[in-house]
XYZ file of C-alpha atoms in Angstrom:
464
model
C 103.373 120.547 102.630
C 100.534 120.685 105.083
C 102.685 119.599 107.830
C 105.222 122.532 107.126
C 102.516 125.161 107.213
C 100.903 123.425 110.309
C 104.477 123.354 112.079
C 105.269 127.002 111.107
C 105.743 129.315 114.542
C 102.983 132.242 114.916
C 105.272 134.831 114.903
C 107.383 135.867 111.460
C 111.490 135.082 111.306
C 111.857 137.926 109.169
C 110.512 139.504 105.657
C 111.581 139.201 101.993
C 114.071 141.892 100.834
C 115.024 141.111 97.503
C 113.604 138.684 94.599
C 115.705 137.382 91.933
C 113.624 135.255 89.746
C 113.301 132.136 92.177
C 116.024 133.440 94.718
C 114.742 135.390 97.174
C 116.826 137.612 100.084
C 115.347 137.416 103.465
C 116.372 139.793 106.209
C 116.129 138.071 109.686
C 117.235 138.821 113.273
C 118.342 134.577 113.769
C 119.323 132.861 110.705
C 118.074 129.228 110.224
C 120.141 126.364 109.556
C 120.778 125.558 105.907
C 118.106 123.421 104.049
C 115.552 124.526 106.086
C 112.249 125.261 105.122
C 110.823 128.191 105.482
C 107.142 129.348 103.974
C 104.999 132.691 103.400
C 101.339 133.509 102.939
C 99.977 135.711 100.554
C 96.633 136.222 99.138
C 95.612 132.552 100.207
C 98.516 131.011 98.735
C 101.255 129.562 100.191
C 104.890 129.811 99.262
C 107.779 127.508 100.339
C 111.432 128.059 99.967
C 114.462 126.444 100.993
C 117.532 127.834 102.439
C 120.625 127.568 100.601
C 123.155 130.431 101.485
C 123.856 132.686 104.316
C 125.068 136.309 103.130
C 125.865 137.886 106.596
C 124.527 137.467 110.255
C 120.896 139.368 108.889
C 120.296 138.036 105.252
C 120.148 134.424 103.701
C 119.459 133.406 100.179
C 116.512 130.988 99.478
C 115.337 128.931 96.447
C 111.617 129.055 96.091
C 109.769 125.904 95.475
C 106.810 127.504 93.500
C 106.488 129.776 90.913
C 107.280 133.599 92.680
C 104.135 135.331 90.504
C 102.798 137.527 93.271
C 105.924 137.747 96.038
C 106.621 141.117 97.105
C 109.106 142.690 98.941
C 108.526 142.884 102.752
C 106.316 139.726 102.692
C 106.544 137.805 106.220
C 108.240 134.620 106.280
C 108.106 131.703 108.885
C 110.178 128.869 109.877
C 108.596 125.456 109.323
C 111.030 124.166 112.163
C 112.405 121.448 109.562
C 113.432 120.849 106.044
C 111.364 119.744 103.635
C 109.060 116.936 104.622
C 106.603 114.585 102.335
C 104.013 112.485 103.646
C 104.646 108.888 102.951
C 101.754 105.786 103.362
C 101.434 102.442 102.102
C 98.355 103.673 99.447
C 101.198 105.681 97.530
C 101.721 102.990 94.851
C 99.381 103.647 91.938
C 99.497 107.398 92.380
C 100.999 110.445 90.709
C 102.751 113.053 93.176
C 104.514 116.197 92.949
C 107.399 117.535 94.981
C 105.113 118.216 98.214
C 103.588 114.483 98.124
C 100.398 116.257 96.857
C 97.920 114.265 94.257
C 98.200 115.313 90.548
C 95.634 112.680 89.700
C 92.600 114.440 90.758
C 92.496 111.536 93.357
C 92.222 112.038 97.356
C 95.720 113.443 99.317
C 97.740 110.516 100.921
C 96.552 109.479 104.204
C 99.337 111.018 106.187
C 100.318 108.790 108.644
C 104.102 109.434 108.510
C 106.166 112.437 107.447
C 110.041 111.757 105.877
C 112.724 114.431 105.112
C 114.056 114.221 101.670
C 117.580 115.375 103.012
C 117.477 112.103 105.507
C 121.207 110.822 105.586
C 122.329 107.686 103.926
C 121.878 104.193 106.284
C 124.421 103.371 108.030
C 127.635 101.464 106.501
C 127.161 98.619 108.435
C 123.595 97.934 107.800
C 124.425 98.365 103.558
C 124.799 94.968 101.554
C 127.306 94.790 98.691
C 125.473 95.148 95.398
C 125.890 91.548 94.257
C 124.544 88.934 91.321
C 122.101 90.079 88.266
C 118.749 91.343 88.262
C 117.211 89.403 85.225
C 114.997 91.697 83.477
C 113.740 89.080 80.569
C 115.271 91.429 78.056
C 117.484 89.019 76.208
C 120.436 91.310 75.021
C 120.384 93.435 78.148
C 120.471 90.110 80.356
C 123.273 88.695 78.081
C 125.972 91.810 77.658
C 125.223 94.589 80.187
C 123.294 92.646 83.100
C 121.695 95.012 85.845
C 123.657 94.845 89.259
C 120.982 93.988 92.073
C 121.122 97.228 93.972
C 123.437 98.824 91.766
C 122.761 101.973 89.238
C 122.510 101.844 85.542
C 122.884 104.523 82.949
C 120.466 104.504 79.754
C 121.760 106.562 77.196
C 119.909 107.671 74.580
C 118.182 110.638 72.380
C 114.673 111.159 71.434
C 112.885 108.437 69.264
C 114.957 105.077 70.243
C 113.136 103.501 72.412
C 113.635 104.795 75.681
C 110.988 105.058 77.343
C 109.625 101.875 76.360
C 112.606 100.122 77.519
C 112.301 102.130 80.836
C 108.517 100.596 80.744
C 109.415 97.426 80.241
C 112.092 97.383 82.632
C 109.234 98.527 85.328
C 106.409 95.639 84.034
C 109.593 92.788 84.480
C 110.375 94.166 88.152
C 106.616 93.596 89.005
C 106.229 90.255 87.353
C 109.607 88.941 87.561
C 110.397 90.068 90.977
C 107.289 91.159 92.665
C 109.049 94.134 93.510
C 107.849 97.879 92.871
C 108.639 100.701 90.872
C 109.444 104.603 91.306
C 109.716 106.708 88.632
C 111.253 110.406 89.039
C 110.508 112.676 86.297
C 112.913 115.768 86.503
C 111.865 118.533 84.015
C 109.810 116.304 82.236
C 107.438 118.055 79.456
C 104.037 118.045 80.646
C 102.875 116.374 77.523
C 105.765 113.459 77.765
C 104.639 113.043 81.413
C 101.008 112.989 80.593
C 101.480 110.415 77.917
C 103.935 108.391 79.769
C 101.331 107.937 82.798
C 98.345 106.678 80.458
C 100.336 104.283 78.670
C 101.818 102.918 82.006
C 98.010 102.588 82.749
C 97.202 100.842 79.651
C 100.240 98.513 80.199
C 98.772 97.520 83.485
C 101.851 98.836 85.305
C 100.589 101.729 87.313
C 99.287 99.672 90.162
C 102.735 98.475 91.432
C 104.404 102.029 90.323
C 104.588 105.479 91.766
C 105.402 108.591 90.082
C 106.905 111.846 90.917
C 107.271 114.810 88.411
C 108.589 118.022 88.720
C 107.969 119.505 85.202
C 109.712 121.469 82.843
C 107.972 124.620 83.477
C 108.416 124.667 87.286
C 111.009 126.508 89.760
C 114.480 125.129 89.460
C 114.032 124.586 92.918
C 111.565 121.783 92.433
C 113.979 120.219 89.315
C 116.585 120.119 91.788
C 115.013 118.141 94.488
C 112.551 115.954 92.942
C 114.793 113.618 92.647
C 115.236 113.429 96.247
C 111.762 113.718 96.774
C 111.220 110.646 94.865
C 114.080 108.919 96.348
C 113.038 109.080 99.632
C 109.560 107.637 98.758
C 111.969 104.342 97.167
C 113.327 104.514 100.339
C 109.960 104.330 102.187
C 108.788 101.260 100.012
C 112.491 99.535 100.709
C 112.446 99.613 104.331
C 108.167 99.012 104.930
C 107.266 96.593 102.114
C 110.893 95.054 102.056
C 110.772 94.460 98.554
C 112.839 94.890 95.169
C 112.364 98.747 94.295
C 112.992 99.998 90.640
C 114.392 103.279 90.965
C 113.798 105.309 87.680
C 114.986 108.565 87.054
C 114.419 110.829 83.807
C 116.498 112.512 83.187
C 119.284 113.036 85.522
C 120.865 115.277 83.319
C 117.945 118.028 84.018
C 118.760 117.333 87.950
C 122.474 119.016 86.989
C 120.818 121.559 84.899
C 118.544 122.584 87.605
C 121.705 122.619 89.425
C 123.723 124.736 87.453
C 120.873 127.251 87.292
C 120.770 127.395 90.970
C 124.381 128.049 91.411
C 124.349 130.996 89.015
C 121.546 132.855 91.152
C 123.748 132.513 94.286
C 126.152 134.039 92.756
C 128.906 131.083 92.811
C 131.719 130.998 90.377
C 131.370 128.852 87.683
C 133.720 125.959 86.851
C 134.726 123.575 83.635
C 132.602 124.298 80.931
C 130.211 126.632 83.144
C 128.846 123.891 85.609
C 128.294 124.714 89.071
C 131.900 124.047 91.066
C 130.033 121.753 93.515
C 128.488 119.393 90.549
C 130.285 116.091 92.066
C 129.059 116.476 95.477
C 125.486 117.058 94.510
C 125.736 114.181 92.219
C 127.167 112.064 94.585
C 124.611 113.393 97.340
C 122.077 111.393 95.307
C 123.652 108.367 94.109
C 125.105 107.474 97.297
C 121.792 107.230 98.954
C 120.714 104.491 95.998
C 121.800 101.692 98.577
C 120.669 98.019 99.764
C 119.681 96.292 103.073
C 118.894 93.094 104.245
C 115.132 94.730 104.334
C 115.046 95.505 100.799
C 117.171 96.731 97.475
C 117.025 99.759 95.304
C 117.957 99.330 91.973
C 118.430 102.538 90.091
C 117.955 103.067 85.928
C 118.735 106.679 85.232
C 118.145 108.143 81.854
C 121.368 110.485 80.584
C 120.977 112.782 78.222
C 124.701 112.934 76.228
C 125.372 116.893 75.644
C 126.886 117.123 71.756
C 127.272 113.254 72.204
C 130.404 113.761 74.392
C 130.962 111.057 76.615
C 133.887 113.176 78.343
C 131.638 116.214 79.261
C 132.018 116.661 83.240
C 128.427 116.210 84.057
C 128.581 113.027 82.073
C 131.417 111.834 83.639
C 130.342 112.865 87.314
C 127.210 110.438 86.729
C 129.580 107.879 84.850
C 131.433 107.556 87.703
C 128.874 106.089 90.025
C 127.214 103.504 87.014
C 127.469 99.874 87.428
C 125.950 99.417 83.837
C 125.610 101.229 80.793
C 123.256 100.882 78.474
C 123.817 102.951 75.056
C 120.676 103.282 72.344
C 121.695 103.929 69.121
C 119.942 105.862 66.397
C 121.963 103.691 63.829
C 120.222 100.301 65.533
C 116.853 101.809 65.592
C 117.298 102.586 61.623
C 117.546 99.047 60.970
C 114.915 98.153 62.767
C 116.846 96.671 65.719
C 114.666 96.900 69.034
C 115.688 97.461 71.590
C 118.108 99.380 70.115
C 120.885 98.795 72.333
C 124.448 98.840 70.988
C 125.890 95.735 71.810
C 129.523 97.192 71.570
C 129.772 100.153 73.175
C 127.132 98.938 76.338
C 128.634 97.005 79.362
C 128.614 96.159 82.498
C 130.935 96.057 85.802
C 129.347 92.613 86.301
C 131.336 91.304 83.025
C 134.015 89.163 84.456
C 134.265 85.090 84.907
C 133.959 85.805 88.804
C 131.060 87.480 88.905
C 128.738 85.941 85.905
C 130.495 82.383 85.885
C 132.767 80.796 82.934
C 129.586 79.923 81.104
C 127.630 83.317 81.301
C 131.021 85.167 80.480
C 132.308 82.546 77.377
C 128.919 82.839 75.413
C 128.691 86.551 76.378
C 132.230 87.295 74.995
C 131.683 84.895 71.681
C 128.597 86.599 71.199
C 129.909 90.297 71.217
C 133.571 89.108 69.103
C 130.674 87.781 66.276
C 129.090 91.308 66.530
C 132.453 93.049 66.231
C 133.911 90.966 63.948
C 130.629 91.674 61.683
C 130.765 95.599 62.639
C 134.542 95.552 61.044
C 133.787 93.955 57.512
C 130.872 95.784 57.115
C 132.535 98.405 55.029
C 134.219 95.581 53.106
C 131.423 93.840 52.331
C 129.067 97.782 50.743
C 132.093 97.851 48.462
C 133.273 94.433 47.031
C 130.569 92.005 48.299
C 130.303 89.206 50.647
C 131.618 86.902 47.630
C 135.039 88.172 48.848
C 135.374 87.525 52.252
C 136.953 84.036 53.087
C 134.932 80.939 54.089
C 135.690 81.820 57.818
C 134.697 85.297 57.936
C 131.371 84.497 55.778
C 130.158 82.110 58.284
C 130.813 84.634 61.497
C 128.904 87.336 59.269
C 126.068 84.864 58.813
C 125.847 83.817 62.305
C 126.326 87.784 63.930
C 123.303 88.750 61.391
C 121.521 86.084 62.752
C 122.304 86.745 66.394
C 121.891 90.487 66.230
C 118.073 89.814 65.043
C 117.525 87.020 67.834
C 118.437 89.670 70.323
C 115.773 92.115 69.066
C 112.700 91.278 71.486
C 108.920 92.362 71.073
C 107.724 94.039 74.259
C 104.769 93.380 76.607
C 104.070 97.042 77.348
C 103.489 97.815 74.065
C 101.792 94.529 72.636
C 98.503 96.450 71.980
C 100.529 98.716 69.601
C 102.586 96.399 67.540
C 100.064 93.518 67.524
C 102.925 91.200 68.496
C 102.865 89.348 71.593
C 105.351 90.222 73.970
C 107.877 87.675 75.141
C 110.065 87.890 78.225
C 113.117 85.239 78.052
C 114.785 83.859 81.025
C 118.179 84.577 81.260
C 119.362 80.510 81.007
C 117.060 80.132 77.699
C 119.179 83.508 76.606
C 122.254 81.926 76.828
C 121.275 78.085 75.662
C 120.080 79.888 72.631
C 123.145 81.644 71.812
C 125.587 79.091 72.513
C 123.388 76.799 69.641
C 123.914 80.037 67.451
C 127.495 80.271 67.901
C 128.004 76.218 67.486
C 126.523 76.342 64.076
C 123.106 74.750 65.083
C 120.977 77.167 63.587
C 122.964 78.208 60.299
C 119.725 76.814 58.127
C 117.418 79.005 59.413
C 116.784 82.138 57.508
C 117.249 85.611 59.053
C 113.904 86.535 59.414
C 113.196 83.226 61.309
C 115.425 84.762 63.999
C 113.530 88.246 63.871
C 111.380 89.928 66.918
C 111.245 86.088 68.179
C 111.119 84.997 71.837
C 113.007 81.613 72.843
C 114.439 79.711 69.608
C 112.012 76.855 70.337
C 109.286 79.008 69.688
C 110.238 79.406 66.339
C 108.942 76.711 63.643
C 111.864 74.830 62.033
């Protein structure tokens, strides 16, 4: 932001003629290009705008990236000469920043050695490497049934209170400990209370030194909520290109990005499309998703929390996001109600990697066996409720017994909340998970009680 102010021309390019909430109409002799950053100064406060629409030869509409309180008609507007740029530096890890790269943690600003354009183009196609292989997280149910694609995109679907934030924190911890990588967290439209709690929880869990958090809060301009994802993604691209490490890009919540785009579209006077969404919905989602790429220097793996309106997976916004995802993780309130944490629904969650060619015959066979047992158990639950387990055949009774133990085995204590639960966290390698699940399917643990399988790590740790 300082760079933008310093680079602005000495003479104004125009003046503000209309103010409609966060949208301003600017009169000028020569129109600056779309996405150009403009600035104005009033009462020792600097306002930044982003050009979104040319109305005619001498008028444009721009979105304010600040609150518009205090702005007035006739205010002089200056051209910064470039789109919005943010300062990047190796010491950005461990920091809490806003959309402009300014500190929110009462620490000194970043050393402004370099600036990057938040609207930078995706890397050239010939430099992109394909997404391949599993990125292990140490979380049993994720690695077994809905594995992360290295350099891919994962959607985390869940409401309030089902463990979404804890799961995100565990992902960040896994990237730091298992892969010596770094994480970038984009808080899109976060409530101030949620952002404050998450920041302190990350510090307590020891994850913050390898994490950068960028927040555009719920009370800020829709322009901030619309662009905060690009600002955070620019930092992820910088860390990928300079540190050459695994970067976990976490976005919470991408649906609020879509909502901000819808708000801006209405303010700009565009005709709404399906279910009231902006006509540019697919393009806006794709512009962000297509920058989450991996190169030979490093990889960006994305985890995006997705709110589902009215639990309707056919909603246009959800469908637009789903089309870009490699893995879908559904968090179920029913699972959480049974005390099954992480509350991942094993039958609805899935991954594009779930085939023999990618996973290998061994992993695929075990994963399908586990899913078949859990699906059959789900089918028989109503019968057992009405008639009792005694009415089932011997074969179905055995399947139910093993499925219940598998369900409890796939629970796991997390390291990031060990201080709250009093249970030591466990990270289980994928090969150990496969070995344990195969033993369950073969009946090697039929003599164990269900409680011996609950909230444990690998099976050898359980006293027999």
